Amino acid sequence: EAEVAQSPRYKITEKSQAVAFWCDPISGHATLYWYRQILGQGPELLVQFQDESVVDDSQLPKDRFSAERLKGVDSTLKIQPAELGDSAMYLCASTLTGTGQETQYFGPGTRLLVL
Amino acid sequence: GNSVTQMEGPVTLSEEAFLTINCTYTATGYPSLFWYVQYPGEGLQLLLKATKADDKGSNKGFEATYRKETTSFHLEKGSVQVSDSAVYFCALSDRGFQKLVFGTGTRLLVSP
């Protein structure tokens, strides 16, 4: 069964350092989402891509976060510099076309701890 | 804006007990509704969904009915198992680009 891949699974860093997370969606899925899940809360959308284009980054803290999906396949989310409040689980999800009532398939997530 | 409200947990039950986790939503238009489950250390898995009013989603003994008149999508299961212990998230998406809006999650603990 096809799955969304994410790496690393765990990341510990010190504040002010740069970190990067990688996501490979299910093959053929045009829409890719990055969510942030703070402990004890539900995930919140950071950025949504349709192919290589950003369609929603309204909740992305653009002063320190960046995301790209250059060839419309895999994606990288970067934080520079990391802050203590960035400690969270970062989840990637994908859907085939991103419209209608499609199911979003989630990866296992990257758990970030900022010290 | 769109929002989802879930009952706070943890919900603690004995095996074979009846489960209800309440979920209500606020949305413009006619959203699709979802229940996702998250096991410890893992990502989210879709449990069930409903895309229009009066639809019933079901999977693995879990059920939820899309009630437009009460803006609710309560999750139920007739007989829980220890393996059902997890965090359950109610979520909605609009009809546009399908951004998911999640509730805060409800932790279910089932003891033998």
Short mmCIF file of C-alpha atoms in Angstrom, two decimals:
data_model
loop_
_atom_site.label_atom_id
_atom_site.label_comp_id
_atom_site.label_asym_id
_atom_site.label_seq_id
_atom_site.Cartn_x
_atom_site.Cartn_y
_atom_site.Cartn_z
CA GLU A 1 0.00 0.00 0.00
CA ALA A 2 1.39 3.40 -1.00
CA GLU A 3 2.33 5.69 1.87
CA VAL A 4 3.46 9.23 2.51
CA ALA A 5 7.12 9.21 3.56
CA GLN A 6 8.68 11.72 5.93
CA SER A 7 12.17 12.16 7.32
CA PRO A 8 13.65 12.47 9.79
CA ARG A 9 11.22 10.95 12.28
CA TYR A 10 12.80 12.82 15.18
CA LYS A 11 14.92 15.95 15.32
CA ILE A 12 16.51 17.69 18.29
CA THR A 13 18.06 21.08 17.71
CA GLU A 14 19.08 24.16 19.60
CA LYS A 15 17.27 27.45 19.22
CA SER A 16 18.60 29.71 16.47
CA GLN A 17 19.70 26.69 14.42
CA ALA A 18 18.23 25.77 11.03
CA VAL A 19 16.19 22.59 10.53
CA ALA A 20 14.66 20.98 7.47
CA PHE A 21 12.01 18.30 7.03
CA TRP A 22 11.35 16.24 3.93
CA CYS A 23 8.13 14.73 2.60
CA ASP A 24 7.49 12.40 -0.32
CA PRO A 25 3.74 12.11 -1.07
CA ILE A 26 1.96 9.14 -2.56
CA SER A 27 2.95 8.79 -6.20
CA GLY A 28 0.68 10.79 -8.49
CA HIS A 29 -0.80 12.95 -5.75
CA ALA A 30 -0.94 16.54 -6.92
CA THR A 31 -1.80 18.17 -3.61
CA LEU A 32 0.56 18.25 -0.65
CA TYR A 33 -0.08 19.70 2.81
CA TRP A 34 2.19 20.54 5.74
CA TYR A 35 0.53 20.66 9.17
CA ARG A 36 1.93 21.51 12.59
CA GLN A 37 0.59 19.67 15.65
CA ILE A 38 1.47 21.13 19.02
CA LEU A 39 1.28 18.61 21.88
CA GLY A 40 -2.29 18.18 23.05
CA GLN A 41 -3.81 20.02 20.09
CA GLY A 42 -5.13 19.20 16.65
CA PRO A 43 -3.01 19.75 13.54
CA GLU A 44 -3.08 23.17 11.90
CA LEU A 45 -2.32 23.80 8.24
CA LEU A 46 0.94 25.60 7.52
CA VAL A 47 1.07 25.40 3.74
CA GLN A 48 -0.73 23.69 0.86
CA PHE A 49 0.74 23.00 -2.58
CA GLN A 50 -1.08 22.19 -5.80
CA ASP A 51 1.67 20.63 -7.92
CA GLU A 52 4.57 23.06 -7.46
CA SER A 53 2.43 26.11 -6.63
CA VAL A 54 1.51 27.36 -3.17
CA VAL A 55 -2.28 27.72 -2.84
CA ASP A 56 -2.48 28.53 0.88
CA ASP A 57 0.33 29.70 3.16
CA SER A 58 -1.71 32.12 5.23
CA GLN A 59 -0.70 30.44 8.53
CA LEU A 60 2.98 29.98 7.68
CA PRO A 61 5.28 32.24 9.76
CA LYS A 62 7.13 33.52 6.75
CA ASP A 63 9.82 35.34 8.69
CA ARG A 64 11.32 31.99 9.71
CA PHE A 65 9.51 29.21 7.80
CA SER A 66 9.84 28.36 4.13
CA ALA A 67 8.48 25.54 2.03
CA GLU A 68 9.14 24.39 -1.49
CA ARG A 69 8.01 21.71 -3.90
CA LEU A 70 10.21 22.45 -6.86
CA LYS A 71 9.24 19.64 -9.24
CA GLY A 72 5.76 19.13 -7.89
CA VAL A 73 6.69 15.85 -6.22
CA ASP A 74 8.54 15.85 -2.90
CA SER A 75 8.68 18.84 -0.59
CA THR A 76 10.93 20.43 2.01
CA LEU A 77 9.86 22.54 4.99
CA LYS A 78 12.58 24.67 6.58
CA ILE A 79 12.76 26.64 9.80
CA GLN A 80 15.52 29.21 10.28
CA PRO A 81 16.13 30.16 13.02
CA ALA A 82 14.28 27.64 15.19
CA GLU A 83 12.60 28.91 18.35
CA LEU A 84 11.51 27.07 21.48
CA GLY A 85 7.86 27.44 20.47
CA ASP A 86 8.49 25.50 17.26
CA SER A 87 8.68 22.23 19.21
CA ALA A 88 5.87 20.16 17.71
CA MET A 89 5.01 17.32 15.35
CA TYR A 90 5.19 18.30 11.68
CA LEU A 91 2.84 16.25 9.52
CA CYS A 92 2.75 15.92 5.77
CA ALA A 93 -0.35 14.79 3.88
CA SER A 94 -1.34 14.34 0.26
CA THR A 95 -4.40 13.89 -1.94
CA LEU A 96 -4.85 13.03 -5.59
CA THR A 97 -6.31 16.31 -6.85
CA GLY A 98 -7.08 18.39 -3.74
CA THR A 99 -10.70 19.04 -4.65
CA GLY A 100 -14.01 17.42 -3.87
CA GLN A 101 -14.16 15.22 -0.78
CA GLU A 102 -10.94 13.28 -1.13
CA THR A 103 -9.24 11.62 1.80
CA GLN A 104 -5.98 13.17 2.97
CA TYR A 105 -3.29 10.55 3.59
CA PHE A 106 -0.85 11.43 6.36
CA GLY A 107 2.76 10.48 6.85
CA PRO A 108 4.20 9.39 10.22
CA GLY A 109 5.36 12.93 11.04
CA THR A 110 8.60 14.52 12.20
CA ARG A 111 8.77 15.27 15.91
CA LEU A 112 10.87 18.39 16.53
CA LEU A 113 12.31 19.37 19.90
CA VAL A 114 13.99 22.77 20.17
CA LEU A 115 16.27 23.22 23.21
CA GLY B 1 -14.26 31.01 10.22
CA ASN B 2 -14.67 27.26 10.30
CA SER B 3 -14.13 25.48 13.60
CA VAL B 4 -14.60 22.11 15.30
CA THR B 5 -15.34 21.48 18.97
CA GLN B 6 -14.78 18.08 20.58
CA MET B 7 -15.46 16.80 24.06
CA GLU B 8 -12.42 16.91 26.28
CA GLY B 9 -10.75 13.71 27.34
CA PRO B 10 -9.54 11.45 28.46
CA VAL B 11 -12.48 9.14 28.02
CA THR B 12 -11.85 6.04 30.12
CA LEU B 13 -13.88 2.90 29.43
CA SER B 14 -13.80 -0.78 30.17
CA GLU B 15 -13.56 -3.25 27.31
CA GLU B 16 -16.91 -3.90 25.58
CA ALA B 17 -18.41 -0.61 26.82
CA PHE B 18 -20.32 1.76 24.52
CA LEU B 19 -18.40 4.75 23.20
CA THR B 20 -19.61 8.22 22.26
CA ILE B 21 -17.28 11.11 21.47
CA ASN B 22 -19.13 14.34 20.75
CA CYS B 23 -18.18 16.65 17.91
CA THR B 24 -19.89 19.84 16.75
CA TYR B 25 -18.82 22.18 14.02
CA THR B 26 -19.22 25.72 12.72
CA ALA B 27 -18.87 26.24 9.00
CA THR B 28 -20.17 28.22 6.08
CA GLY B 29 -21.64 26.17 3.31
CA TYR B 30 -21.65 22.39 3.35
CA PRO B 31 -18.38 20.93 4.59
CA SER B 32 -17.26 17.33 4.50
CA LEU B 33 -16.73 15.78 7.95
CA PHE B 34 -14.07 13.32 9.07
CA TRP B 35 -12.88 11.32 12.04
CA TYR B 36 -9.15 10.61 12.18
CA VAL B 37 -7.36 8.38 14.71
CA GLN B 38 -3.80 8.79 15.97
CA TYR B 39 -1.98 5.96 17.73
CA PRO B 40 1.02 6.81 19.93
CA GLY B 41 3.98 8.04 17.94
CA GLU B 42 2.19 7.76 14.61
CA GLY B 43 0.56 10.02 12.06
CA LEU B 44 -3.17 10.33 11.49
CA GLN B 45 -5.29 7.65 9.85
CA LEU B 46 -8.71 8.27 8.39
CA LEU B 47 -11.33 6.38 10.38
CA LEU B 48 -14.49 7.45 8.53
CA LYS B 49 -16.02 10.34 6.65
CA ALA B 50 -19.33 11.80 5.48
CA THR B 51 -19.72 14.28 2.66
CA LYS B 52 -23.34 15.44 2.92
CA ALA B 53 -26.17 15.81 5.41
CA ASP B 54 -27.64 12.56 6.80
CA ASP B 55 -24.74 10.49 5.44
CA LYS B 56 -23.44 7.87 7.85
CA GLY B 57 -19.76 7.02 7.79
CA SER B 58 -18.67 3.67 9.23
CA ASN B 59 -15.50 1.64 9.60
CA LYS B 60 -14.18 -1.04 12.01
CA GLY B 61 -17.38 -0.86 14.09
CA PHE B 62 -17.23 2.93 14.45
CA GLU B 63 -20.08 5.08 13.10
CA ALA B 64 -20.90 8.78 12.79
CA THR B 65 -23.86 10.54 11.16
CA TYR B 66 -23.66 13.99 9.55
CA ARG B 67 -26.40 16.01 11.30
CA LYS B 68 -26.82 19.39 9.62
CA GLU B 69 -29.68 20.49 11.89
CA THR B 70 -27.51 20.10 15.02
CA THR B 71 -24.15 20.71 13.25
CA SER B 72 -22.83 17.52 14.82
CA PHE B 73 -20.85 14.43 13.84
CA HIS B 74 -20.66 12.31 16.99
CA LEU B 75 -18.49 9.18 16.93
CA GLU B 76 -19.97 5.95 18.33
CA LYS B 77 -18.94 2.34 18.79
CA GLY B 78 -21.03 -0.34 20.39
CA SER B 79 -18.24 -2.35 22.03
CA VAL B 80 -14.74 -0.91 22.43
CA GLN B 81 -11.56 -2.95 22.59
CA VAL B 82 -8.22 -2.27 24.28
CA SER B 83 -6.73 -1.80 20.81
CA ASP B 84 -9.06 1.20 20.25
CA SER B 85 -7.04 3.23 22.76
CA ALA B 86 -5.81 6.25 20.81
CA VAL B 87 -6.53 9.94 20.20
CA TYR B 88 -9.52 10.69 17.99
CA PHE B 89 -9.79 13.90 15.96
CA CYS B 90 -12.91 15.32 14.38
CA ALA B 91 -12.25 17.49 11.32
CA LEU B 92 -14.00 19.31 8.52
CA SER B 93 -13.02 20.50 5.09
CA ASP B 94 -14.65 23.00 2.81
CA ARG B 95 -15.51 22.28 -0.79
CA GLY B 96 -12.67 24.33 -2.22
CA PHE B 97 -9.11 23.21 -1.73
CA GLN B 98 -9.91 20.87 1.14
CA LYS B 99 -7.95 22.44 3.96
CA LEU B 100 -8.72 20.32 7.04
CA VAL B 101 -9.74 22.07 10.26
CA PHE B 102 -9.30 19.82 13.29
CA GLY B 103 -10.71 19.71 16.78
CA THR B 104 -8.34 19.42 19.71
CA GLY B 105 -8.62 15.64 19.91
CA THR B 106 -10.10 13.26 22.49
CA ARG B 107 -7.95 10.61 24.11
CA LEU B 108 -9.67 7.24 24.60
CA LEU B 109 -8.30 4.78 27.16
CA VAL B 110 -9.80 1.29 27.21
CA SER B 111 -8.90 -1.06 30.04
CA PRO B 112 -9.30 -4.88 30.01
#
